[in-house]
Amino acid sequence: MVRINYVTPAGDPVEVNAKPGESVMEAAVRNGVDGIVAACGGCLSCATCHSYIDESFLSKLEPQSDTEKDMLEYASHVEGNSRLTCQIEVSEALDGMTVRTPPTQD
Ligand code: FES
């Protein structure tokens, strides 16, 4: 298991044991983490899985695809460490990563 520390829009921490191979979005939804909506179910067409990734882990992630970059333009509250969590695959390298959700997903 890989420990992912989510922070909800209200600022509440939620520690989740994620499974390698699932996405950071799927681990959040499976555990009912508030703030990750994932309306499209992970097919990269909604941007409601937008979150802020722990800066120290950004270099461990696969680079953003052009489609992810395009979709992030539809998200609100985008920052430099914004990613779509359905595009991040859980691996042992992400153990201890913090994922902060944005104030809203609209
Ligand atoms: Fe829709 Fe990530 S769940 S883009």
GROMACS .gro file of C-alpha atoms and ligand atoms in nm:
model
  110
    1MET     CA    1   0.000   0.000   0.000
    2VAL     CA    2   0.105   0.356  -0.068
    3ARG     CA    3   0.010   0.628   0.179
    4ILE     CA    4  -0.141   0.938   0.016
    5ASN     CA    5  -0.233   1.233   0.236
    6TYR     CA    6  -0.525   1.427   0.092
    7VAL     CA    7  -0.637   1.765   0.225
    8THR     CA    8  -1.005   1.849   0.168
    9PRO     CA    9  -1.136   2.193   0.068
   10ALA     CA   10  -1.222   2.246   0.437
   11GLY     CA   11  -0.857   2.180   0.526
   12ASP     CA   12  -0.917   1.840   0.682
   13PRO     CA   13  -0.644   1.578   0.632
   14VAL     CA   14  -0.747   1.234   0.503
   15GLU     CA   15  -0.484   0.961   0.492
   16VAL     CA   16  -0.556   0.689   0.236
   17ASN     CA   17  -0.386   0.359   0.162
   18ALA     CA   18  -0.373   0.363  -0.217
   19LYS     CA   19  -0.307   0.062  -0.438
   20PRO     CA   20  -0.019   0.071  -0.685
   21GLY     CA   21  -0.164   0.088  -1.035
   22GLU     CA   22  -0.479   0.279  -0.949
   23SER     CA   23  -0.491   0.652  -1.006
   24VAL     CA   24  -0.463   0.914  -0.733
   25MET     CA   25  -0.822   1.009  -0.826
   26GLU     CA   26  -0.948   0.650  -0.792
   27ALA     CA   27  -0.789   0.614  -0.448
   28ALA     CA   28  -0.961   0.936  -0.338
   29VAL     CA   29  -1.303   0.838  -0.473
   30ARG     CA   30  -1.278   0.485  -0.328
   31ASN     CA   31  -1.219   0.642   0.013
   32GLY     CA   32  -1.479   0.919  -0.016
   33VAL     CA   33  -1.232   1.207  -0.008
   34ASP     CA   34  -1.425   1.533  -0.026
   35GLY     CA   35  -1.315   1.774  -0.300
   36ILE     CA   36  -1.235   1.528  -0.579
   37VAL     CA   37  -1.549   1.494  -0.792
   38ALA     CA   38  -1.417   1.301  -1.094
   39ALA     CA   39  -1.734   1.352  -1.295
   40CYS     CA   40  -1.598   1.179  -1.606
   41GLY     CA   41  -1.468   0.877  -1.418
   42GLY     CA   42  -1.111   0.933  -1.528
   43CYS     CA   43  -1.143   0.965  -1.905
   44LEU     CA   44  -0.982   1.310  -1.905
   45SER     CA   45  -1.284   1.511  -2.006
   46CYS     CA   46  -1.400   1.697  -1.692
   47ALA     CA   47  -1.107   1.841  -1.490
   48THR     CA   48  -1.302   1.790  -1.164
   49CYS     CA   49  -1.023   1.575  -1.024
   50HIS     CA   50  -0.794   1.879  -1.017
   51SER     CA   51  -0.566   1.899  -0.712
   52TYR     CA   52  -0.239   2.050  -0.597
   53ILE     CA   53   0.051   1.810  -0.570
   54ASP     CA   54   0.318   1.824  -0.302
   55GLU     CA   55   0.600   2.019  -0.474
   56SER     CA   56   0.863   1.770  -0.358
   57PHE     CA   57   0.685   1.492  -0.550
   58LEU     CA   58   0.627   1.672  -0.880
   59SER     CA   59   0.950   1.543  -1.030
   60LYS     CA   60   0.843   1.184  -0.954
   61LEU     CA   61   0.532   1.210  -1.171
   62GLU     CA   62   0.498   1.135  -1.538
   63PRO     CA   63   0.494   1.462  -1.734
   64GLN     CA   64   0.158   1.612  -1.823
   65SER     CA   65   0.016   1.513  -2.159
   66ASP     CA   66  -0.099   1.784  -2.396
   67THR     CA   67  -0.458   1.676  -2.329
   68GLU     CA   68  -0.414   1.713  -1.953
   69LYS     CA   69  -0.268   2.061  -2.007
   70ASP     CA   70  -0.565   2.152  -2.226
   71MET     CA   71  -0.816   2.019  -1.972
   72LEU     CA   72  -0.652   2.210  -1.685
   73GLU     CA   73  -0.744   2.528  -1.867
   74TYR     CA   74  -1.106   2.445  -1.778
   75ALA     CA   75  -1.028   2.405  -1.407
   76SER     CA   76  -1.054   2.691  -1.160
   77HIS     CA   77  -0.795   2.795  -0.900
   78VAL     CA   78  -0.510   2.650  -1.108
   79GLU     CA   79  -0.161   2.689  -0.960
   80GLY     CA   80   0.187   2.587  -1.067
   81ASN     CA   81   0.157   2.248  -0.896
   82SER     CA   82  -0.190   2.171  -1.034
   83ARG     CA   83  -0.250   1.829  -1.186
   84LEU     CA   84  -0.545   1.615  -1.283
   85THR     CA   85  -0.530   1.329  -1.036
   86CYS     CA   86  -0.687   1.077  -1.274
   87GLN     CA   87  -0.366   1.105  -1.475
   88ILE     CA   88  -0.133   1.016  -1.187
   89GLU     CA   89  -0.071   0.646  -1.133
   90VAL     CA   90  -0.004   0.540  -0.776
   91SER     CA   91   0.337   0.380  -0.726
   92GLU     CA   92   0.565   0.316  -0.430
   93ALA     CA   93   0.756   0.632  -0.524
   94LEU     CA   94   0.453   0.837  -0.422
   95ASP     CA   95   0.439   0.705  -0.064
   96GLY     CA   96   0.379   0.998   0.172
   97MET     CA   97   0.268   1.243  -0.100
   98THR     CA   98   0.028   1.521  -0.004
   99VAL     CA   99  -0.257   1.605  -0.245
  100ARG     CA  100  -0.442   1.926  -0.161
  101THR     CA  101  -0.784   1.979  -0.319
  102PRO     CA  102  -0.885   2.320  -0.457
  103PRO     CA  103  -1.151   2.539  -0.289
  104THR     CA  104  -1.404   2.435  -0.554
  105GLN     CA  105  -1.412   2.217  -0.866
  106ASP     CA  106  -1.635   2.452  -1.070
  107FES    FE1  107  -1.238   1.374  -1.528
  107FES    FE2  108  -0.992   1.346  -1.424
  107FES     S1  109  -1.175   1.251  -1.359
  107FES     S2  110  -1.052   1.462  -1.598
   0.00000   0.00000   0.00000
